[in-house]
Coordinates of C-alpha atoms in Angstrom, one line a residue:
M1 CA 106.5 106.9 135.6
L2 CA 103.2 105.9 134.2
Q3 CA 102.7 103.4 137.0
L4 CA 99.3 102.6 138.3
H5 CA 99.3 101.6 142.0
I6 CA 96.7 99.0 142.6
A7 CA 96.4 99.6 146.3
G8 CA 95.7 103.3 145.5
I9 CA 92.5 102.4 143.6
G10 CA 90.7 101.0 146.7
Q11 CA 86.9 101.2 146.4
S12 CA 87.0 104.3 144.2
E13 CA 88.8 105.4 141.1
W14 CA 92.4 106.4 140.8
D15 CA 93.6 109.1 138.4
I16 CA 96.9 109.6 136.6
D17 CA 97.9 113.0 135.3
E18 CA 101.5 112.9 134.1
Q19 CA 103.8 114.5 131.6
V20 CA 106.5 112.1 130.2
D21 CA 109.2 112.7 127.7
A22 CA 108.8 110.2 124.8
S23 CA 112.5 109.2 125.1
R24 CA 111.7 107.6 128.5
L25 CA 109.5 105.0 126.7
A26 CA 111.7 102.4 124.9
L27 CA 109.3 101.9 121.9
L28 CA 109.0 105.6 121.2
E29 CA 112.7 106.3 121.7
R30 CA 113.5 103.5 119.2
L31 CA 110.9 104.8 116.8
S32 CA 112.2 108.4 116.9
R33 CA 115.7 107.1 116.4
D34 CA 114.9 104.8 113.4
A35 CA 112.2 106.8 111.7
S36 CA 112.1 110.4 110.5
L37 CA 110.0 111.6 113.3
E38 CA 110.7 113.7 116.4
F39 CA 108.5 114.3 119.4
V40 CA 108.2 118.1 119.9
Q41 CA 106.1 118.0 123.0
P42 CA 106.1 115.7 126.0
L43 CA 103.4 113.1 126.3
L44 CA 100.5 114.3 128.4
V45 CA 98.7 111.3 129.9
L46 CA 95.4 111.5 131.7
A47 CA 94.0 108.2 132.8
R48 CA 91.4 106.9 135.3
A49 CA 91.5 103.3 136.7
R50 CA 88.7 101.5 138.5
F51 CA 88.0 97.9 139.5
A52 CA 85.6 95.9 137.3
G53 CA 85.3 92.5 138.8
E54 CA 88.7 90.7 138.7
S55 CA 90.1 93.2 136.2
I56 CA 91.0 96.9 136.3
M57 CA 89.6 99.1 133.6
V58 CA 91.8 102.0 132.5
D59 CA 90.3 104.8 130.4
G60 CA 92.6 107.6 129.3
R61 CA 93.7 110.2 126.9
I62 CA 97.1 110.9 125.4
R63 CA 98.2 114.2 123.8
T64 CA 101.5 115.1 122.2
A65 CA 102.9 116.4 118.9
V66 CA 105.4 115.0 116.5
K67 CA 107.5 116.5 113.7
M68 CA 107.3 114.3 110.5
T69 CA 108.2 114.6 106.9
C70 CA 105.4 114.8 104.3
S71 CA 105.4 111.7 102.0
R72 CA 104.4 113.9 99.0
C73 CA 106.4 117.1 99.2
L74 CA 109.1 116.0 101.7
S75 CA 108.6 119.1 103.9
P76 CA 108.7 118.8 107.6
F77 CA 105.5 119.5 109.5
E78 CA 104.0 119.1 113.0
L79 CA 101.2 116.6 113.6
P80 CA 99.2 116.9 116.9
I81 CA 98.2 113.6 118.4
D82 CA 95.2 113.4 120.7
I83 CA 93.9 109.9 121.3
D84 CA 91.5 108.2 123.7
F85 CA 92.3 104.7 124.8
K86 CA 90.8 101.9 127.0
A87 CA 92.6 98.9 128.4
S88 CA 91.7 96.1 130.8
A89 CA 94.4 95.0 133.2
V90 CA 94.4 91.5 134.6
D91 CA 96.7 89.8 137.1
R92 CA 99.2 87.7 135.1
D93 CA 98.9 84.8 137.5
K94 CA 95.1 84.6 136.9
V95 CA 95.7 84.6 133.2
R96 CA 98.2 81.8 133.5
G97 CA 96.0 79.9 135.9
D98 CA 93.7 79.0 133.1
N99 CA 96.5 77.1 131.3
P100 CA 98.7 75.3 133.8
Q101 CA 100.7 73.4 131.1
N102 CA 101.6 76.7 129.5
E103 CA 100.4 75.4 126.1
E104 CA 99.7 77.7 123.2
V105 CA 96.3 79.4 123.6
E106 CA 94.3 81.2 120.9
L107 CA 93.3 84.7 122.0
S108 CA 90.0 86.2 121.3
A109 CA 89.6 89.9 120.4
E110 CA 88.7 90.8 124.0
D111 CA 92.0 89.1 125.2
I112 CA 94.1 91.1 122.9
E113 CA 93.1 94.3 124.7
V114 CA 94.1 92.9 128.0
L115 CA 97.1 94.4 129.8
P116 CA 98.7 91.8 132.0
Y117 CA 100.4 92.9 135.3
S118 CA 102.1 91.3 138.2
G119 CA 102.7 92.7 141.7
D120 CA 101.2 95.9 143.1
N121 CA 101.7 98.1 140.0
I122 CA 100.5 98.3 136.4
D123 CA 103.0 99.8 134.0
L124 CA 101.1 101.7 131.4
G125 CA 104.2 102.8 129.4
E126 CA 104.1 100.1 126.7
E127 CA 100.4 100.4 126.2
I128 CA 100.7 104.2 125.8
A129 CA 103.6 103.8 123.4
Q130 CA 101.6 101.3 121.3
Q131 CA 98.6 103.6 121.2
I132 CA 100.8 106.5 119.8
I133 CA 102.4 104.2 117.2
M134 CA 98.9 103.1 116.0
A135 CA 97.8 106.8 115.7
L136 CA 100.7 107.7 113.4
P137 CA 99.8 107.8 109.7
F138 CA 101.3 105.3 107.4
K139 CA 101.8 107.9 104.7
P140 CA 102.1 111.3 106.5
L141 CA 100.8 114.3 104.7
C142 CA 101.4 117.9 105.7
R143 CA 97.8 118.6 104.6
D144 CA 95.2 116.6 102.6
T145 CA 95.5 118.9 99.6
C146 CA 99.3 118.6 99.3
K147 CA 100.3 118.6 95.7
G148 CA 103.7 117.0 96.2
L149 CA 106.8 117.4 94.0
C150 CA 106.8 117.7 90.2
S151 CA 108.0 114.4 88.8
G152 CA 109.8 116.2 86.0
C153 CA 111.7 119.0 87.6
G154 CA 111.2 118.2 91.3
V155 CA 109.8 121.6 92.4
D156 CA 107.4 121.7 95.4
L157 CA 104.1 122.3 93.7
N158 CA 102.6 123.7 96.9
R159 CA 105.0 126.7 96.8
K160 CA 105.3 127.4 93.1
A161 CA 104.3 126.2 89.7
C162 CA 106.8 124.3 87.6
R163 CA 107.7 125.0 84.0
C164 CA 107.3 121.4 82.8
D165 CA 104.7 120.5 80.1
N166 CA 101.9 119.4 82.4
Q167 CA 99.8 117.9 79.7
D168 CA 102.4 115.3 78.8
Q169 CA 103.4 114.9 82.5
N170 CA 100.0 113.8 83.6
N171 CA 99.3 111.6 80.6
P172 CA 100.8 108.1 81.0
F173 CA 100.6 107.7 77.2
A174 CA 102.7 110.8 76.4
V175 CA 105.7 108.6 75.7
L176 CA 103.9 107.2 72.7
K177 CA 104.3 110.5 71.0
K178 CA 108.0 110.1 70.9
L179 CA 107.9 106.5 69.6
D180 CA 109.3 106.3 66.1
L181 CA 107.4 103.5 64.2
P182 CA 108.1 102.5 60.6
R183 CA 105.3 103.7 58.3
A184 CA 103.5 101.1 56.2

């Protein structure tokens, strides 16, 4: 599952074309259990790997869809996810070889995109899970023009108009009208 066999790359490129259920990736399984989101399609992963010096460059695309709850109107909706990603895989022993005392090392921006591996396989599962998590919106919206819920009566303003007095509702100073001040 989402394993890149280094020996299979050889002198040419190696392709991955896999469908994986999101529950098979620990990060995504935990996310769907803890958050209000559900994967409604399996992950479709298309990736190509090639040697680039001492590292292996992986370029790919991930497609799936999730069911989320709109942060304005609280209605469920499906969000298609289609992301391109790039990663550079480097042998873990070569990365450690630069620092034999295992001291703390400050990473550069290029090092953060590095996917360390050991042995004959590169596991792309965690990288793919992280790419999907980064593609999810912080405040999901069913559509950009979502009107949300009325703060007075709670009706979904996308489906019907409310009967609240909208002038006072949209004016933050409306409460001053109700203020009973002594007259001088």
